[in-house]
mmCIF file of N, CA and C in Angstrom:
data_model
loop_
_atom_site.group_PDB
_atom_site.id
_atom_site.type_symbol
_atom_site.label_atom_id
_atom_site.label_comp_id
_atom_site.label_asym_id
_atom_site.label_seq_id
_atom_site.Cartn_x
_atom_site.Cartn_y
_atom_site.Cartn_z
ATOM 1 N N PRO Q 319 139.137 111.490 56.135
ATOM 2 C CA PRO Q 319 139.490 112.282 54.962
ATOM 3 C C PRO Q 319 140.861 111.857 54.424
ATOM 4 N N ASP Q 320 141.034 112.025 53.123
ATOM 5 C CA ASP Q 320 142.323 111.734 52.507
ATOM 6 C C ASP Q 320 143.359 112.755 52.959
ATOM 7 N N ARG Q 321 144.553 112.250 53.215
ATOM 8 C CA ARG Q 321 145.657 113.129 53.612
ATOM 9 C C ARG Q 321 146.784 112.960 52.600
ATOM 10 N N ALA Q 322 147.550 114.012 52.417
ATOM 11 C CA ALA Q 322 148.702 113.945 51.515
ATOM 12 C C ALA Q 322 149.742 112.997 52.102
ATOM 13 N N LYS Q 323 150.363 112.196 51.244
ATOM 14 C CA LYS Q 323 151.399 111.281 51.703
ATOM 15 C C LYS Q 323 152.706 112.039 51.874
ATOM 16 N N GLU Q 324 153.474 111.595 52.865
ATOM 17 C CA GLU Q 324 154.790 112.185 53.086
ATOM 18 C C GLU Q 324 155.693 111.829 51.906
ATOM 19 N N PRO Q 325 156.499 112.766 51.441
ATOM 20 C CA PRO Q 325 157.400 112.450 50.331
ATOM 21 C C PRO Q 325 158.408 111.374 50.729
ATOM 22 N N LYS Q 326 158.883 110.614 49.762
ATOM 23 C CA LYS Q 326 159.860 109.570 50.016
ATOM 24 C C LYS Q 326 161.135 110.183 50.579
ATOM 25 N N GLN Q 327 161.661 109.568 51.640
ATOM 26 C CA GLN Q 327 162.887 110.052 52.271
ATOM 27 C C GLN Q 327 164.087 109.559 51.464
ATOM 28 N N LYS Q 328 164.977 110.461 51.101
ATOM 29 C CA LYS Q 328 166.111 110.113 50.268
ATOM 30 C C LYS Q 328 167.441 110.202 50.988
ATOM 31 N N GLU Q 329 167.441 110.705 52.217
ATOM 32 C CA GLU Q 329 168.696 110.830 52.954
ATOM 33 C C GLU Q 329 168.414 110.860 54.453
ATOM 34 N N THR Q 330 169.459 110.631 55.226
ATOM 35 C CA THR Q 330 169.364 110.691 56.679
ATOM 36 C C THR Q 330 169.241 112.145 57.108
ATOM 37 N N ARG Q 331 168.379 112.399 58.086
ATOM 38 C CA ARG Q 331 168.240 113.749 58.626
ATOM 39 C C ARG Q 331 168.699 113.737 60.076
ATOM 40 N N PHE Q 332 169.304 114.814 60.510
ATOM 41 C CA PHE Q 332 169.843 114.922 61.860
ATOM 42 C C PHE Q 332 169.531 116.300 62.413
ATOM 43 N N THR Q 333 169.107 116.349 63.669
ATOM 44 C CA THR Q 333 168.864 117.606 64.353
ATOM 45 C C THR Q 333 169.527 117.544 65.715
ATOM 46 N N SER Q 334 170.106 118.629 66.131
ATOM 47 C CA SER Q 334 170.770 118.691 67.425
ATOM 48 C C SER Q 334 170.324 119.956 68.150
ATOM 49 N N ALA Q 335 170.124 119.833 69.439
ATOM 50 C CA ALA Q 335 169.777 120.992 70.265
ATOM 51 C C ALA Q 335 170.648 120.962 71.515
ATOM 52 N N THR Q 336 171.132 122.100 71.934
ATOM 53 C CA THR Q 336 171.989 122.199 73.111
ATOM 54 C C THR Q 336 171.270 123.008 74.178
ATOM 55 N N MET Q 337 171.304 122.484 75.418
ATOM 56 C CA MET Q 337 170.686 123.175 76.552
ATOM 57 C C MET Q 337 171.624 123.084 77.755
ATOM 58 N N ASP Q 338 171.413 123.921 78.726
ATOM 59 C CA ASP Q 338 172.240 123.930 79.932
ATOM 60 C C ASP Q 338 171.706 122.897 80.921
ATOM 61 N N ILE Q 339 171.965 121.611 80.639
ATOM 62 C CA ILE Q 339 171.526 120.518 81.514
ATOM 63 C C ILE Q 339 172.670 119.521 81.670
ATOM 64 N N GLN Q 340 172.539 118.582 82.583
ATOM 65 C CA GLN Q 340 173.589 117.619 82.865
ATOM 66 C C GLN Q 340 173.350 116.254 82.240
ATOM 67 N N GLU Q 341 172.438 116.153 81.311
ATOM 68 C CA GLU Q 341 172.100 114.865 80.722
ATOM 69 C C GLU Q 341 171.874 115.031 79.223
ATOM 70 N N ALA Q 342 172.215 113.999 78.477
ATOM 71 C CA ALA Q 342 171.999 114.011 77.029
ATOM 72 C C ALA Q 342 170.918 112.999 76.678
ATOM 73 N N GLN Q 343 170.308 113.171 75.520
ATOM 74 C CA GLN Q 343 169.275 112.250 75.041
ATOM 75 C C GLN Q 343 169.533 111.950 73.583
ATOM 76 N N LEU Q 344 169.335 110.703 73.204
ATOM 77 C CA LEU Q 344 169.476 110.280 71.817
ATOM 78 C C LEU Q 344 168.185 109.598 71.413
ATOM 79 N N ALA Q 345 167.634 110.005 70.292
ATOM 80 C CA ALA Q 345 166.416 109.382 69.772
ATOM 81 C C ALA Q 345 166.646 109.066 68.297
ATOM 82 N N LEU Q 346 166.334 107.847 67.914
ATOM 83 C CA LEU Q 346 166.435 107.410 66.525
ATOM 84 C C LEU Q 346 165.052 107.024 66.044
ATOM 85 N N GLY Q 347 164.738 107.305 64.808
ATOM 86 C CA GLY Q 347 163.439 106.929 64.250
ATOM 87 C C GLY Q 347 163.599 106.295 62.884
ATOM 88 N N PHE Q 348 162.827 105.250 62.647
ATOM 89 C CA PHE Q 348 162.852 104.552 61.373
ATOM 90 C C PHE Q 348 161.426 104.426 60.863
ATOM 91 N N HIS Q 349 161.204 104.703 59.598
ATOM 92 C CA HIS Q 349 159.872 104.574 59.009
ATOM 93 C C HIS Q 349 159.438 103.112 59.008
ATOM 94 N N ILE Q 350 158.172 102.882 59.355
ATOM 95 C CA ILE Q 350 157.587 101.545 59.325
ATOM 96 C C ILE Q 350 156.206 101.629 58.668
ATOM 97 N N PRO Q 351 155.628 100.485 58.290
ATOM 98 C CA PRO Q 351 154.314 100.492 57.627
ATOM 99 C C PRO Q 351 153.186 100.926 58.573
ATOM 100 N N ASP Q 352 152.014 101.080 58.008
ATOM 101 C CA ASP Q 352 150.824 101.476 58.783
ATOM 102 C C ASP Q 352 150.329 100.329 59.660
ATOM 103 N N ALA Q 353 149.328 100.615 60.471
ATOM 104 C CA ALA Q 353 148.798 99.657 61.445
ATOM 105 C C ALA Q 353 148.200 98.410 60.811
ATOM 106 N N ASN Q 354 147.749 98.494 59.589
ATOM 107 C CA ASN Q 354 147.112 97.346 58.945
ATOM 108 C C ASN Q 354 148.081 96.447 58.185
ATOM 109 N N HIS Q 355 149.347 96.783 58.171
ATOM 110 C CA HIS Q 355 150.334 95.997 57.436
ATOM 111 C C HIS Q 355 150.599 94.670 58.153
ATOM 112 N N GLU Q 356 150.911 93.635 57.403
ATOM 113 C CA GLU Q 356 151.129 92.305 57.996
ATOM 114 C C GLU Q 356 152.360 92.241 58.901
ATOM 115 N N ASP Q 357 153.311 93.167 58.770
ATOM 116 C CA ASP Q 357 154.510 93.176 59.616
ATOM 117 C C ASP Q 357 154.326 93.929 60.930
ATOM 118 N N THR Q 358 153.234 94.654 61.088
ATOM 119 C CA THR Q 358 153.049 95.482 62.278
ATOM 120 C C THR Q 358 153.050 94.691 63.589
ATOM 121 N N PRO Q 359 152.376 93.536 63.692
ATOM 122 C CA PRO Q 359 152.456 92.785 64.951
ATOM 123 C C PRO Q 359 153.893 92.370 65.306
ATOM 124 N N ALA Q 360 154.690 92.008 64.311
ATOM 125 C CA ALA Q 360 156.084 91.638 64.572
ATOM 126 C C ALA Q 360 156.895 92.849 65.044
ATOM 127 N N LEU Q 361 156.623 94.022 64.484
ATOM 128 C CA LEU Q 361 157.312 95.234 64.929
ATOM 129 C C LEU Q 361 156.921 95.602 66.353
ATOM 130 N N ASP Q 362 155.649 95.426 66.697
ATOM 131 C CA ASP Q 362 155.211 95.675 68.072
ATOM 132 C C ASP Q 362 155.913 94.726 69.046
ATOM 133 N N MET Q 363 156.041 93.463 68.668
ATOM 134 C CA MET Q 363 156.724 92.486 69.520
ATOM 135 C C MET Q 363 158.205 92.826 69.650
ATOM 136 N N LEU Q 364 158.839 93.202 68.553
ATOM 137 C CA LEU Q 364 160.241 93.595 68.586
ATOM 138 C C LEU Q 364 160.460 94.780 69.513
ATOM 139 N N ALA Q 365 159.598 95.773 69.430
ATOM 140 C CA ALA Q 365 159.713 96.946 70.299
ATOM 141 C C ALA Q 365 159.593 96.546 71.761
ATOM 142 N N HIS Q 366 158.697 95.627 72.065
ATOM 143 C CA HIS Q 366 158.527 95.191 73.450
ATOM 144 C C HIS Q 366 159.757 94.429 73.941
ATOM 145 N N ILE Q 367 160.290 93.544 73.119
ATOM 146 C CA ILE Q 367 161.473 92.776 73.519
ATOM 147 C C ILE Q 367 162.680 93.709 73.702
ATOM 148 N N LEU Q 368 162.873 94.632 72.777
ATOM 149 C CA LEU Q 368 164.018 95.537 72.860
ATOM 150 C C LEU Q 368 163.901 96.569 73.970
ATOM 151 N N GLY Q 369 162.723 97.167 74.133
ATOM 152 C CA GLY Q 369 162.646 98.296 75.050
ATOM 153 C C GLY Q 369 161.386 98.409 75.857
ATOM 154 N N GLY Q 370 160.743 97.301 76.171
ATOM 155 C CA GLY Q 370 159.476 97.334 76.899
ATOM 156 C C GLY Q 370 159.615 97.164 78.395
ATOM 157 N N GLY Q 371 160.360 98.019 79.052
ATOM 158 C CA GLY Q 371 160.451 97.966 80.504
ATOM 159 C C GLY Q 371 161.829 97.548 81.012
ATOM 160 N N GLU Q 372 161.929 97.374 82.320
ATOM 161 C CA GLU Q 372 163.214 97.104 82.952
ATOM 162 C C GLU Q 372 163.777 95.721 82.653
ATOM 163 N N SER Q 373 162.974 94.808 82.153
ATOM 164 C CA SER Q 373 163.494 93.490 81.777
ATOM 165 C C SER Q 373 163.842 93.411 80.295
ATOM 166 N N SER Q 374 163.682 94.511 79.563
ATOM 167 C CA SER Q 374 163.965 94.515 78.127
ATOM 168 C C SER Q 374 165.473 94.462 77.880
ATOM 169 N N ARG Q 375 165.835 94.079 76.678
ATOM 170 C CA ARG Q 375 167.249 93.929 76.327
ATOM 171 C C ARG Q 375 168.002 95.254 76.362
ATOM 172 N N LEU Q 376 167.417 96.315 75.827
ATOM 173 C CA LEU Q 376 168.092 97.613 75.862
ATOM 174 C C LEU Q 376 168.304 98.097 77.290
ATOM 175 N N TYR Q 377 167.273 98.009 78.107
ATOM 176 C CA TYR Q 377 167.382 98.488 79.483
ATOM 177 C C TYR Q 377 168.426 97.686 80.254
ATOM 178 N N ARG Q 378 168.357 96.354 80.147
ATOM 179 C CA ARG Q 378 169.316 95.525 80.884
ATOM 180 C C ARG Q 378 170.744 95.833 80.446
ATOM 181 N N ARG Q 379 170.980 95.948 79.142
ATOM 182 C CA ARG Q 379 172.342 96.151 78.644
ATOM 183 C C ARG Q 379 172.866 97.548 78.955
ATOM 184 N N LEU Q 380 172.053 98.582 78.714
ATOM 185 C CA LEU Q 380 172.541 99.963 78.810
ATOM 186 C C LEU Q 380 172.378 100.604 80.179
ATOM 187 N N VAL Q 381 171.449 100.095 80.975
ATOM 188 C CA VAL Q 381 171.191 100.711 82.283
ATOM 189 C C VAL Q 381 171.643 99.806 83.424
ATOM 190 N N ALA Q 382 171.236 98.547 83.403
ATOM 191 C CA ALA Q 382 171.523 97.652 84.528
ATOM 192 C C ALA Q 382 172.927 97.047 84.468
ATOM 193 N N ASP Q 383 173.289 96.417 83.348
ATOM 194 C CA ASP Q 383 174.568 95.706 83.259
ATOM 195 C C ASP Q 383 175.761 96.647 83.108
ATOM 196 N N GLN Q 384 175.700 97.515 82.139
ATOM 197 C CA GLN Q 384 176.759 98.494 81.891
ATOM 198 C C GLN Q 384 176.135 99.874 82.036
ATOM 199 N N PRO Q 385 176.256 100.507 83.179
ATOM 200 C CA PRO Q 385 175.535 101.773 83.392
ATOM 201 C C PRO Q 385 176.006 102.899 82.465
ATOM 202 N N LEU Q 386 175.582 102.799 81.206
ATOM 203 C CA LEU Q 386 175.903 103.817 80.213
ATOM 204 C C LEU Q 386 174.786 104.840 80.055
ATOM 205 N N ALA Q 387 173.595 104.507 80.563
ATOM 206 C CA ALA Q 387 172.430 105.379 80.409
ATOM 207 C C ALA Q 387 171.569 105.301 81.666
ATOM 208 N N THR Q 388 170.705 106.298 81.832
ATOM 209 C CA THR Q 388 169.765 106.282 82.959
ATOM 210 C C THR Q 388 168.435 105.651 82.584
ATOM 211 N N SER Q 389 168.170 105.550 81.279
ATOM 212 C CA SER Q 389 166.961 104.874 80.809
ATOM 213 C C SER Q 389 167.161 104.467 79.357
ATOM 214 N N ALA Q 390 166.369 103.499 78.919
ATOM 215 C CA ALA Q 390 166.410 103.044 77.531
ATOM 216 C C ALA Q 390 165.055 102.437 77.206
ATOM 217 N N SER Q 391 164.530 102.736 76.017
ATOM 218 C CA SER Q 391 163.229 102.194 75.642
ATOM 219 C C SER Q 391 163.114 102.145 74.126
ATOM 220 N N ALA Q 392 162.098 101.448 73.652
ATOM 221 C CA ALA Q 392 161.797 101.364 72.228
ATOM 222 C C ALA Q 392 160.290 101.217 72.081
ATOM 223 N N PHE Q 393 159.755 101.738 71.001
ATOM 224 C CA PHE Q 393 158.325 101.560 70.740
ATOM 225 C C PHE Q 393 158.046 101.672 69.256
ATOM 226 N N ALA Q 394 156.957 101.084 68.842
ATOM 227 C CA ALA Q 394 156.499 101.179 67.455
ATOM 228 C C ALA Q 394 155.242 102.035 67.454
ATOM 229 N N TYR Q 395 155.290 103.177 66.776
ATOM 230 C CA TYR Q 395 154.129 104.054 66.620
ATOM 231 C C TYR Q 395 153.466 103.665 65.301
ATOM 232 N N THR Q 396 152.295 103.044 65.386
ATOM 233 C CA THR Q 396 151.635 102.502 64.201
ATOM 234 C C THR Q 396 150.224 103.057 64.041
ATOM 235 N N PRO Q 397 150.105 104.269 63.493
ATOM 236 C CA PRO Q 397 148.777 104.836 63.215
ATOM 237 C C PRO Q 397 148.231 104.270 61.904
ATOM 238 N N PRO Q 398 147.059 104.719 61.462
ATOM 239 C CA PRO Q 398 146.536 104.275 60.160
ATOM 240 C C PRO Q 398 147.452 104.640 58.996
ATOM 241 N N ASP Q 399 148.249 105.697 59.158
ATOM 242 C CA ASP Q 399 149.242 106.072 58.157
ATOM 243 C C ASP Q 399 150.567 105.388 58.516
ATOM 244 N N PRO Q 400 151.566 105.409 57.639
ATOM 245 C CA PRO Q 400 152.862 104.848 58.010
ATOM 246 C C PRO Q 400 153.372 105.474 59.304
ATOM 247 N N GLY Q 401 154.051 104.657 60.110
ATOM 248 C CA GLY Q 401 154.478 105.110 61.429
ATOM 249 C C GLY Q 401 155.982 105.160 61.585
ATOM 250 N N LEU Q 402 156.431 105.100 62.850
ATOM 251 C CA LEU Q 402 157.844 105.177 63.202
ATOM 252 C C LEU Q 402 158.186 104.097 64.211
ATOM 253 N N PHE Q 403 159.383 103.583 64.120
ATOM 254 C CA PHE Q 403 159.914 102.658 65.125
ATOM 255 C C PHE Q 403 161.038 103.381 65.824
#
């Protein structure tokens, strides 16, 4: 079925939540094309290189080499509609 398209994003949005825990989390999201777009395979590869496990660049830099974080990852969510990186 046809679905309404998300309105064009015109500004950065930020949300913060505070809880009584000893760890913080940061998540960033960027709009990307749908699964059928010609750039999607490259985005999937980029996500794997940047954050696809303990040998990824983000994990090695932020967790193994300079222990600034307890984990780091990246992924491309590519449904039939536009997704998120």
